[in-house]
């Protein structure tokens, strides 16, 4: 199973009340990473984040992906929002450039 499929399965199983879940493999945008499934971006909107701080949300999702990080997952950009926060958000969800990035 591809890493993107494993990550999506883990996230959706842990947060079954998700309203929006968008996972994107950005590995091709990074030098030397093409085909390596090493850089991902996740937008997850769920009411499960209602009573959690931003740090708690990130720690929860990163903890779920510990095995993936141990096995080559290098970068994981996250936007983790409640439905209300999602409705109020503005701007593009963009991953930061990393050293050696082809985005420049």
PDB file of N, CA and C in Angstrom:
ATOM      1  N   UNK A   1       0.851  -1.180   0.000  1.00  0.00           N
ATOM      2  CA  UNK A   1       0.000   0.000   0.000  1.00  0.00           C
ATOM      3  C   UNK A   1       0.894   1.240   0.000  1.00  0.00           C
ATOM      4  N   UNK A   2       0.553   2.185  -0.817  1.00  0.00           N
ATOM      5  CA  UNK A   2       1.321   3.433  -0.912  1.00  0.00           C
ATOM      6  C   UNK A   2       1.189   4.236   0.381  1.00  0.00           C
ATOM      7  N   UNK A   3       2.211   5.019   0.681  1.00  0.00           N
ATOM      8  CA  UNK A   3       2.223   5.817   1.898  1.00  0.00           C
ATOM      9  C   UNK A   3       1.015   6.756   1.972  1.00  0.00           C
ATOM     10  N   UNK A   4       0.661   7.391   0.869  1.00  0.00           N
ATOM     11  CA  UNK A   4      -0.477   8.314   0.886  1.00  0.00           C
ATOM     12  C   UNK A   4      -1.758   7.585   1.304  1.00  0.00           C
ATOM     13  N   UNK A   5      -1.916   6.351   0.851  1.00  0.00           N
ATOM     14  CA  UNK A   5      -3.100   5.563   1.219  1.00  0.00           C
ATOM     15  C   UNK A   5      -3.068   5.155   2.691  1.00  0.00           C
ATOM     16  N   UNK A   6      -1.882   4.809   3.182  1.00  0.00           N
ATOM     17  CA  UNK A   6      -1.755   4.447   4.604  1.00  0.00           C
ATOM     18  C   UNK A   6      -2.079   5.638   5.498  1.00  0.00           C
ATOM     19  N   UNK A   7      -1.516   6.801   5.155  1.00  0.00           N
ATOM     20  CA  UNK A   7      -1.750   8.002   5.963  1.00  0.00           C
ATOM     21  C   UNK A   7      -3.238   8.357   5.960  1.00  0.00           C
ATOM     22  N   UNK A   8      -3.837   8.363   4.792  1.00  0.00           N
ATOM     23  CA  UNK A   8      -5.258   8.700   4.698  1.00  0.00           C
ATOM     24  C   UNK A   8      -6.117   7.732   5.512  1.00  0.00           C
ATOM     25  N   UNK A   9      -5.805   6.468   5.448  1.00  0.00           N
ATOM     26  CA  UNK A   9      -6.551   5.454   6.208  1.00  0.00           C
ATOM     27  C   UNK A   9      -6.419   5.691   7.712  1.00  0.00           C
ATOM     28  N   UNK A  10      -5.201   5.935   8.173  1.00  0.00           N
ATOM     29  CA  UNK A  10      -4.953   6.177   9.600  1.00  0.00           C
ATOM     30  C   UNK A  10      -5.727   7.402  10.076  1.00  0.00           C
ATOM     31  N   UNK A  11      -5.638   8.491   9.337  1.00  0.00           N
ATOM     32  CA  UNK A  11      -6.281   9.746   9.734  1.00  0.00           C
ATOM     33  C   UNK A  11      -7.799   9.598   9.746  1.00  0.00           C
ATOM     34  N   UNK A  12      -8.344   9.007   8.713  1.00  0.00           N
ATOM     35  CA  UNK A  12      -9.806   8.870   8.625  1.00  0.00           C
ATOM     36  C   UNK A  12     -10.358   7.904   9.664  1.00  0.00           C
ATOM     37  N   UNK A  13      -9.593   6.875  10.009  1.00  0.00           N
ATOM     38  CA  UNK A  13     -10.037   5.952  11.056  1.00  0.00           C
ATOM     39  C   UNK A  13      -9.998   6.614  12.427  1.00  0.00           C
ATOM     40  N   UNK A  14      -8.975   7.420  12.691  1.00  0.00           N
ATOM     41  CA  UNK A  14      -8.838   8.079  13.991  1.00  0.00           C
ATOM     42  C   UNK A  14      -9.817   9.238  14.155  1.00  0.00           C
ATOM     43  N   UNK A  15     -10.165   9.889  13.057  1.00  0.00           N
ATOM     44  CA  UNK A  15     -11.093  11.022  13.082  1.00  0.00           C
ATOM     45  C   UNK A  15     -12.295  10.722  12.183  1.00  0.00           C
ATOM     46  N   UNK A  16     -13.153   9.790  12.610  1.00  0.00           N
ATOM     47  CA  UNK A  16     -14.267   9.363  11.749  1.00  0.00           C
ATOM     48  C   UNK A  16     -15.301  10.458  11.483  1.00  0.00           C
ATOM     49  N   UNK A  17     -15.274  11.532  12.256  1.00  0.00           N
ATOM     50  CA  UNK A  17     -16.224  12.634  12.056  1.00  0.00           C
ATOM     51  C   UNK A  17     -15.690  13.712  11.123  1.00  0.00           C
ATOM     52  N   UNK A  18     -14.671  13.395  10.338  1.00  0.00           N
ATOM     53  CA  UNK A  18     -14.062  14.406   9.471  1.00  0.00           C
ATOM     54  C   UNK A  18     -15.088  14.931   8.471  1.00  0.00           C
ATOM     55  N   UNK A  19     -14.988  16.237   8.236  1.00  0.00           N
ATOM     56  CA  UNK A  19     -15.848  16.881   7.244  1.00  0.00           C
ATOM     57  C   UNK A  19     -15.095  17.130   5.949  1.00  0.00           C
ATOM     58  N   UNK A  20     -13.802  17.351   6.074  1.00  0.00           N
ATOM     59  CA  UNK A  20     -12.958  17.523   4.903  1.00  0.00           C
ATOM     60  C   UNK A  20     -11.602  16.928   5.226  1.00  0.00           C
ATOM     61  N   UNK A  21     -11.099  16.132   4.298  1.00  0.00           N
ATOM     62  CA  UNK A  21      -9.781  15.518   4.459  1.00  0.00           C
ATOM     63  C   UNK A  21      -9.107  15.518   3.090  1.00  0.00           C
ATOM     64  N   UNK A  22      -8.101  16.369   2.964  1.00  0.00           N
ATOM     65  CA  UNK A  22      -7.354  16.478   1.704  1.00  0.00           C
ATOM     66  C   UNK A  22      -5.887  16.206   2.007  1.00  0.00           C
ATOM     67  N   UNK A  23      -5.371  15.166   1.384  1.00  0.00           N
ATOM     68  CA  UNK A  23      -3.973  14.785   1.573  1.00  0.00           C
ATOM     69  C   UNK A  23      -3.287  14.847   0.217  1.00  0.00           C
ATOM     70  N   UNK A  24      -2.156  15.543   0.176  1.00  0.00           N
ATOM     71  CA  UNK A  24      -1.445  15.734  -1.089  1.00  0.00           C
ATOM     72  C   UNK A  24       0.020  15.341  -0.928  1.00  0.00           C
ATOM     73  N   UNK A  25       0.516  14.556  -1.864  1.00  0.00           N
ATOM     74  CA  UNK A  25       1.930  14.190  -1.902  1.00  0.00           C
ATOM     75  C   UNK A  25       2.675  15.298  -2.643  1.00  0.00           C
ATOM     76  N   UNK A  26       3.541  16.000  -1.944  1.00  0.00           N
ATOM     77  CA  UNK A  26       4.317  17.099  -2.523  1.00  0.00           C
ATOM     78  C   UNK A  26       5.777  16.715  -2.767  1.00  0.00           C
ATOM     79  N   UNK A  27       6.088  15.450  -2.702  1.00  0.00           N
ATOM     80  CA  UNK A  27       7.475  14.993  -2.820  1.00  0.00           C
ATOM     81  C   UNK A  27       8.127  15.427  -4.124  1.00  0.00           C
ATOM     82  N   UNK A  28       7.358  15.466  -5.193  1.00  0.00           N
ATOM     83  CA  UNK A  28       7.901  15.826  -6.506  1.00  0.00           C
ATOM     84  C   UNK A  28       8.406  17.272  -6.560  1.00  0.00           C
ATOM     85  N   UNK A  29       8.009  18.092  -5.607  1.00  0.00           N
ATOM     86  CA  UNK A  29       8.431  19.492  -5.581  1.00  0.00           C
ATOM     87  C   UNK A  29       9.764  19.696  -4.870  1.00  0.00           C
ATOM     88  N   UNK A  30      10.345  18.641  -4.373  1.00  0.00           N
ATOM     89  CA  UNK A  30      11.564  18.751  -3.569  1.00  0.00           C
ATOM     90  C   UNK A  30      12.712  17.991  -4.231  1.00  0.00           C
ATOM     91  N   UNK A  31      13.835  18.638  -4.328  1.00  0.00           N
ATOM     92  CA  UNK A  31      15.010  18.068  -4.983  1.00  0.00           C
ATOM     93  C   UNK A  31      15.377  16.719  -4.378  1.00  0.00           C
ATOM     94  N   UNK A  32      15.594  15.750  -5.242  1.00  0.00           N
ATOM     95  CA  UNK A  32      16.030  14.436  -4.803  1.00  0.00           C
ATOM     96  C   UNK A  32      14.954  13.606  -4.140  1.00  0.00           C
ATOM     97  N   UNK A  33      13.694  14.037  -4.205  1.00  0.00           N
ATOM     98  CA  UNK A  33      12.623  13.330  -3.496  1.00  0.00           C
ATOM     99  C   UNK A  33      11.569  12.730  -4.428  1.00  0.00           C
ATOM    100  N   UNK A  34      11.724  12.895  -5.726  1.00  0.00           N
ATOM    101  CA  UNK A  34      10.725  12.406  -6.663  1.00  0.00           C
ATOM    102  C   UNK A  34      10.490  10.908  -6.454  1.00  0.00           C
ATOM    103  N   UNK A  35       9.239  10.532  -6.286  1.00  0.00           N
ATOM    104  CA  UNK A  35       8.873   9.137  -6.109  1.00  0.00           C
ATOM    105  C   UNK A  35       9.155   8.567  -4.730  1.00  0.00           C
ATOM    106  N   UNK A  36       9.633   9.384  -3.801  1.00  0.00           N
ATOM    107  CA  UNK A  36      10.017   8.871  -2.488  1.00  0.00           C
ATOM    108  C   UNK A  36       8.905   8.950  -1.452  1.00  0.00           C
ATOM    109  N   UNK A  37       7.791   9.590  -1.772  1.00  0.00           N
ATOM    110  CA  UNK A  37       6.684   9.737  -0.825  1.00  0.00           C
ATOM    111  C   UNK A  37       7.185  10.257   0.526  1.00  0.00           C
ATOM    112  N   UNK A  38       7.866  11.401   0.489  1.00  0.00           N
ATOM    113  CA  UNK A  38       8.510  11.917   1.698  1.00  0.00           C
ATOM    114  C   UNK A  38       7.928  13.233   2.207  1.00  0.00           C
ATOM    115  N   UNK A  39       7.197  13.959   1.365  1.00  0.00           N
ATOM    116  CA  UNK A  39       6.645  15.270   1.719  1.00  0.00           C
ATOM    117  C   UNK A  39       5.135  15.278   1.453  1.00  0.00           C
ATOM    118  N   UNK A  40       4.359  15.577   2.487  1.00  0.00           N
ATOM    119  CA  UNK A  40       2.904  15.581   2.351  1.00  0.00           C
ATOM    120  C   UNK A  40       2.298  16.816   2.980  1.00  0.00           C
ATOM    121  N   UNK A  41       1.092  17.109   2.531  1.00  0.00           N
ATOM    122  CA  UNK A  41       0.313  18.225   3.067  1.00  0.00           C
ATOM    123  C   UNK A  41      -1.084  17.689   3.382  1.00  0.00           C
ATOM    124  N   UNK A  42      -1.585  18.009   4.590  1.00  0.00           N
ATOM    125  CA  UNK A  42      -2.898  17.536   5.030  1.00  0.00           C
ATOM    126  C   UNK A  42      -3.769  18.705   5.472  1.00  0.00           C
ATOM    127  N   UNK A  43      -4.972  18.746   4.940  1.00  0.00           N
ATOM    128  CA  UNK A  43      -6.017  19.622   5.451  1.00  0.00           C
ATOM    129  C   UNK A  43      -7.057  18.706   6.057  1.00  0.00           C
ATOM    130  N   UNK A  44      -7.309  18.850   7.351  1.00  0.00           N
ATOM    131  CA  UNK A  44      -8.288  18.022   8.045  1.00  0.00           C
ATOM    132  C   UNK A  44      -9.220  18.917   8.839  1.00  0.00           C
ATOM    133  N   UNK A  45     -10.501  18.793   8.545  1.00  0.00           N
ATOM    134  CA  UNK A  45     -11.535  19.569   9.221  1.00  0.00           C
ATOM    135  C   UNK A  45     -12.432  18.584   9.950  1.00  0.00           C
ATOM    136  N   UNK A  46     -12.491  18.721  11.283  1.00  0.00           N
ATOM    137  CA  UNK A  46     -13.310  17.825  12.088  1.00  0.00           C
ATOM    138  C   UNK A  46     -13.712  18.494  13.398  1.00  0.00           C
ATOM    139  N   UNK A  47     -14.878  18.153  13.857  1.00  0.00           N
ATOM    140  CA  UNK A  47     -15.342  18.661  15.153  1.00  0.00           C
ATOM    141  C   UNK A  47     -14.539  18.059  16.301  1.00  0.00           C
ATOM    142  N   UNK A  48     -13.790  17.002  16.031  1.00  0.00           N
ATOM    143  CA  UNK A  48     -12.957  16.371  17.066  1.00  0.00           C
ATOM    144  C   UNK A  48     -11.891  17.318  17.616  1.00  0.00           C
ATOM    145  N   UNK A  49     -11.604  18.397  16.906  1.00  0.00           N
ATOM    146  CA  UNK A  49     -10.591  19.363  17.346  1.00  0.00           C
ATOM    147  C   UNK A  49     -11.173  20.458  18.241  1.00  0.00           C
ATOM    148  N   UNK A  50     -12.453  20.424  18.511  1.00  0.00           N
ATOM    149  CA  UNK A  50     -13.138  21.496  19.258  1.00  0.00           C
ATOM    150  C   UNK A  50     -12.428  21.903  20.551  1.00  0.00           C
ATOM    151  N   UNK A  51     -12.042  20.966  21.373  1.00  0.00           N
ATOM    152  CA  UNK A  51     -11.464  21.287  22.680  1.00  0.00           C
ATOM    153  C   UNK A  51      -9.946  21.079  22.721  1.00  0.00           C
ATOM    154  N   UNK A  52      -9.298  21.155  21.569  1.00  0.00           N
ATOM    155  CA  UNK A  52      -7.860  20.938  21.498  1.00  0.00           C
ATOM    156  C   UNK A  52      -7.161  22.203  21.000  1.00  0.00           C
ATOM    157  N   UNK A  53      -6.010  22.489  21.589  1.00  0.00           N
ATOM    158  CA  UNK A  53      -5.195  23.605  21.089  1.00  0.00           C
ATOM    159  C   UNK A  53      -4.552  23.184  19.768  1.00  0.00           C
ATOM    160  N   UNK A  54      -3.993  24.148  19.085  1.00  0.00           N
ATOM    161  CA  UNK A  54      -3.305  23.864  17.828  1.00  0.00           C
ATOM    162  C   UNK A  54      -2.157  22.870  18.049  1.00  0.00           C
ATOM    163  N   UNK A  55      -1.415  23.061  19.113  1.00  0.00           N
ATOM    164  CA  UNK A  55      -0.297  22.164  19.433  1.00  0.00           C
ATOM    165  C   UNK A  55      -0.808  20.756  19.722  1.00  0.00           C
ATOM    166  N   UNK A  56      -1.878  20.636  20.478  1.00  0.00           N
ATOM    167  CA  UNK A  56      -2.450  19.317  20.780  1.00  0.00           C
ATOM    168  C   UNK A  56      -2.897  18.600  19.505  1.00  0.00           C
ATOM    169  N   UNK A  57      -3.496  19.333  18.598  1.00  0.00           N
ATOM    170  CA  UNK A  57      -3.945  18.748  17.330  1.00  0.00           C
ATOM    171  C   UNK A  57      -2.758  18.198  16.544  1.00  0.00           C
ATOM    172  N   UNK A  58      -1.703  19.007  16.443  1.00  0.00           N
ATOM    173  CA  UNK A  58      -0.525  18.585  15.685  1.00  0.00           C
ATOM    174  C   UNK A  58       0.142  17.382  16.333  1.00  0.00           C
ATOM    175  N   UNK A  59       0.259  17.395  17.635  1.00  0.00           N
ATOM    176  CA  UNK A  59       0.875  16.260  18.332  1.00  0.00           C
ATOM    177  C   UNK A  59       0.071  14.986  18.131  1.00  0.00           C
ATOM    178  N   UNK A  60      -1.253  15.108  18.146  1.00  0.00           N
ATOM    179  CA  UNK A  60      -2.126  13.948  17.967  1.00  0.00           C
ATOM    180  C   UNK A  60      -1.903  13.326  16.588  1.00  0.00           C
ATOM    181  N   UNK A  61      -1.915  14.150  15.556  1.00  0.00           N
ATOM    182  CA  UNK A  61      -1.751  13.630  14.194  1.00  0.00           C
ATOM    183  C   UNK A  61      -0.329  13.111  13.987  1.00  0.00           C
ATOM    184  N   UNK A  62       0.670  13.853  14.447  1.00  0.00           N
ATOM    185  CA  UNK A  62       2.051  13.375  14.304  1.00  0.00           C
ATOM    186  C   UNK A  62       2.257  12.051  15.022  1.00  0.00           C
ATOM    187  N   UNK A  63       1.652  11.888  16.188  1.00  0.00           N
ATOM    188  CA  UNK A  63       1.763  10.635  16.926  1.00  0.00           C
ATOM    189  C   UNK A  63       1.182   9.464  16.160  1.00  0.00           C
ATOM    190  N   UNK A  64       0.111   9.704  15.437  1.00  0.00           N
ATOM    191  CA  UNK A  64      -0.506   8.649  14.627  1.00  0.00           C
ATOM    192  C   UNK A  64       0.412   8.186  13.508  1.00  0.00           C
ATOM    193  N   UNK A  65       1.300   9.074  13.079  1.00  0.00           N
ATOM    194  CA  UNK A  65       2.154   8.798  11.924  1.00  0.00           C
ATOM    195  C   UNK A  65       3.597   8.472  12.313  1.00  0.00           C
ATOM    196  N   UNK A  66       3.814   8.125  13.553  1.00  0.00           N
ATOM    197  CA  UNK A  66       5.164   7.854  14.048  1.00  0.00           C
ATOM    198  C   UNK A  66       5.911   6.819  13.203  1.00  0.00           C
ATOM    199  N   UNK A  67       5.244   5.741  12.833  1.00  0.00           N
ATOM    200  CA  UNK A  67       5.900   4.704  12.020  1.00  0.00           C
ATOM    201  C   UNK A  67       6.281   5.236  10.641  1.00  0.00           C
ATOM    202  N   UNK A  68       5.442   6.105  10.088  1.00  0.00           N
ATOM    203  CA  UNK A  68       5.759   6.677   8.781  1.00  0.00           C
ATOM    204  C   UNK A  68       6.991   7.577   8.876  1.00  0.00           C
ATOM    205  N   UNK A  69       7.085   8.372   9.940  1.00  0.00           N
ATOM    206  CA  UNK A  69       8.268   9.218  10.142  1.00  0.00           C
ATOM    207  C   UNK A  69       9.514   8.362  10.341  1.00  0.00           C
ATOM    208  N   UNK A  70       9.367   7.250  11.039  1.00  0.00           N
ATOM    209  CA  UNK A  70      10.500   6.344  11.246  1.00  0.00           C
ATOM    210  C   UNK A  70      10.957   5.687   9.945  1.00  0.00           C
ATOM    211  N   UNK A  71      10.066   5.666   8.952  1.00  0.00           N
ATOM    212  CA  UNK A  71      10.362   4.974   7.697  1.00  0.00           C
ATOM    213  C   UNK A  71      10.404   5.892   6.483  1.00  0.00           C
ATOM    214  N   UNK A  72      10.879   7.130   6.670  1.00  0.00           N
ATOM    215  CA  UNK A  72      11.167   7.980   5.526  1.00  0.00           C
ATOM    216  C   UNK A  72      10.267   9.173   5.303  1.00  0.00           C
ATOM    217  N   UNK A  73       9.183   9.289   6.043  1.00  0.00           N
ATOM    218  CA  UNK A  73       8.375  10.502   5.927  1.00  0.00           C
ATOM    219  C   UNK A  73       9.216  11.650   6.468  1.00  0.00           C
ATOM    220  N   UNK A  74       9.448  12.656   5.637  1.00  0.00           N
ATOM    221  CA  UNK A  74      10.386  13.713   5.988  1.00  0.00           C
ATOM    222  C   UNK A  74       9.689  15.004   6.425  1.00  0.00           C
ATOM    223  N   UNK A  75       8.623  15.376   5.714  1.00  0.00           N
ATOM    224  CA  UNK A  75       7.934  16.635   5.990  1.00  0.00           C
ATOM    225  C   UNK A  75       6.430  16.415   5.885  1.00  0.00           C
ATOM    226  N   UNK A  76       5.704  17.011   6.841  1.00  0.00           N
ATOM    227  CA  UNK A  76       4.257  16.828   6.879  1.00  0.00           C
ATOM    228  C   UNK A  76       3.625  18.140   7.321  1.00  0.00           C
ATOM    229  N   UNK A  77       3.129  18.898   6.364  1.00  0.00           N
ATOM    230  CA  UNK A  77       2.490  20.177   6.634  1.00  0.00           C
ATOM    231  C   UNK A  77       1.032  19.914   6.962  1.00  0.00           C
ATOM    232  N   UNK A  78       0.533  20.536   8.040  1.00  0.00           N
ATOM    233  CA  UNK A  78      -0.835  20.273   8.471  1.00  0.00           C
ATOM    234  C   UNK A  78      -1.615  21.556   8.695  1.00  0.00           C
ATOM    235  N   UNK A  79      -2.844  21.541   8.280  1.00  0.00           N
ATOM    236  CA  UNK A  79      -3.822  22.557   8.668  1.00  0.00           C
ATOM    237  C   UNK A  79      -4.965  21.757   9.274  1.00  0.00           C
ATOM    238  N   UNK A  80      -5.101  21.842  10.590  1.00  0.00           N
ATOM    239  CA  UNK A  80      -6.058  21.045  11.355  1.00  0.00           C
ATOM    240  C   UNK A  80      -7.069  21.987  11.982  1.00  0.00           C
ATOM    241  N   UNK A  81      -8.303  21.944  11.496  1.00  0.00           N
ATOM    242  CA  UNK A  81      -9.296  22.950  11.854  1.00  0.00           C
ATOM    243  C   UNK A  81     -10.619  22.344  12.295  1.00  0.00           C
ATOM    244  N   UNK A  82     -11.331  23.110  13.113  1.00  0.00           N
ATOM    245  CA  UNK A  82     -12.721  22.779  13.406  1.00  0.00           C
ATOM    246  C   UNK A  82     -13.556  23.282  12.225  1.00  0.00           C
ATOM    247  N   UNK A  83     -14.790  22.826  12.090  1.00  0.00           N
ATOM    248  CA  UNK A  83     -15.628  23.343  11.008  1.00  0.00           C
ATOM    249  C   UNK A  83     -15.799  24.863  11.057  1.00  0.00           C
ATOM    250  N   UNK A  84     -15.914  25.415  12.252  1.00  0.00           N
ATOM    251  CA  UNK A  84     -16.069  26.864  12.393  1.00  0.00           C
ATOM    252  C   UNK A  84     -14.803  27.595  11.953  1.00  0.00           C
ATOM    253  N   UNK A  85     -13.650  27.082  12.312  1.00  0.00           N
ATOM    254  CA  UNK A  85     -12.382  27.686  11.902  1.00  0.00           C
ATOM    255  C   UNK A  85     -12.214  27.607  10.385  1.00  0.00           C
ATOM    256  N   UNK A  86     -12.631  26.509   9.812  1.00  0.00           N
ATOM    257  CA  UNK A  86     -12.523  26.345   8.366  1.00  0.00           C
ATOM    258  C   UNK A  86     -13.376  27.373   7.635  1.00  0.00           C
ATOM    259  N   UNK A  87     -14.583  27.583   8.132  1.00  0.00           N
ATOM    260  CA  UNK A  87     -15.482  28.564   7.520  1.00  0.00           C
ATOM    261  C   UNK A  87     -14.904  29.982   7.586  1.00  0.00           C
ATOM    262  N   UNK A  88     -14.174  30.279   8.650  1.00  0.00           N
ATOM    263  CA  UNK A  88     -13.640  31.623   8.864  1.00  0.00           C
ATOM    264  C   UNK A  88     -12.260  31.840   8.236  1.00  0.00           C
ATOM    265  N   UNK A  89     -11.618  30.785   7.753  1.00  0.00           N
ATOM    266  CA  UNK A  89     -10.241  30.900   7.255  1.00  0.00           C
ATOM    267  C   UNK A  89     -10.164  31.706   5.968  1.00  0.00           C
ATOM    268  N   UNK A  90      -9.014  32.286   5.792  1.00  0.00           N
ATOM    269  CA  UNK A  90      -8.716  33.027   4.571  1.00  0.00           C
ATOM    270  C   UNK A  90      -7.336  32.629   4.101  1.00  0.00           C
ATOM    271  N   UNK A  91      -7.126  32.744   2.840  1.00  0.00           N
ATOM    272  CA  UNK A  91      -5.795  32.503   2.298  1.00  0.00           C
ATOM    273  C   UNK A  91      -5.589  31.082   1.836  1.00  0.00           C
ATOM    274  N   UNK A  92      -4.520  30.933   1.097  1.00  0.00           N
ATOM    275  CA  UNK A  92      -4.145  29.664   0.498  1.00  0.00           C
ATOM    276  C   UNK A  92      -3.407  28.808   1.523  1.00  0.00           C
ATOM    277  N   UNK A  93      -3.639  27.514   1.469  1.00  0.00           N
ATOM    278  CA  UNK A  93      -2.924  26.563   2.318  1.00  0.00           C
ATOM    279  C   UNK A  93      -1.702  26.109   1.533  1.00  0.00           C
ATOM    280  N   UNK A  94      -0.549  26.607   1.933  1.00  0.00           N
ATOM    281  CA  UNK A  94       0.687  26.373   1.212  1.00  0.00           C
ATOM    282  C   UNK A  94       1.746  25.832   2.145  1.00  0.00           C
ATOM    283  N   UNK A  95       2.458  24.833   1.706  1.00  0.00           N
ATOM    284  CA  UNK A  95       3.564  24.292   2.492  1.00  0.00           C
ATOM    285  C   UNK A  95       4.764  25.224   2.400  1.00  0.00           C
ATOM    286  N   UNK A  96       5.540  25.317   3.462  1.00  0.00           N
ATOM    287  CA  UNK A  96       6.752  26.158   3.395  1.00  0.00           C
ATOM    288  C   UNK A  96       7.792  25.508   2.478  1.00  0.00           C
ATOM    289  N   UNK A  97       8.614  26.342   1.865  1.00  0.00           N
ATOM    290  CA  UNK A  97       9.703  25.827   1.041  1.00  0.00           C
ATOM    291  C   UNK A  97      10.723  25.166   1.957  1.00  0.00           C
ATOM    292  N   UNK A  98      11.331  24.095   1.459  1.00  0.00           N
ATOM    293  CA  UNK A  98      12.410  23.469   2.237  1.00  0.00           C
ATOM    294  C   UNK A  98      13.715  23.617   1.471  1.00  0.00           C
ATOM    295  N   UNK A  99      14.796  23.383   2.143  1.00  0.00           N
ATOM    296  CA  UNK A  99      16.107  23.518   1.527  1.00  0.00           C
ATOM    297  C   UNK A  99      16.192  22.571   0.326  1.00  0.00           C
ATOM    298  N   UNK A 100      16.621  23.080  -0.804  1.00  0.00           N
ATOM    299  CA  UNK A 100      16.723  22.271  -1.999  1.00  0.00           C
ATOM    300  C   UNK A 100      15.409  22.185  -2.766  1.00  0.00           C
ATOM    301  N   UNK A 101      14.431  22.969  -2.383  1.00  0.00           N
ATOM    302  CA  UNK A 101      13.122  22.946  -3.016  1.00  0.00           C
ATOM    303  C   UNK A 101      13.194  23.434  -4.452  1.00  0.00           C
ATOM    304  N   UNK A 102      12.341  22.877  -5.280  1.00  0.00           N
ATOM    305  CA  UNK A 102      12.246  23.296  -6.682  1.00  0.00           C
ATOM    306  C   UNK A 102      11.212  24.401  -6.837  1.00  0.00           C
ATOM    307  N   UNK A 103      10.578  24.859  -5.759  1.00  0.00           N
ATOM    308  CA  UNK A 103       9.512  25.845  -5.816  1.00  0.00           C
ATOM    309  C   UNK A 103      10.010  27.254  -6.140  1.00  0.00           C
ATOM    310  N   UNK A 104      11.251  27.532  -5.934  1.00  0.00           N
ATOM    311  CA  UNK A 104      11.810  28.892  -6.012  1.00  0.00           C
ATOM    312  C   UNK A 104      11.595  29.573  -7.314  1.00  0.00           C
TER     313      UNK A 104
END
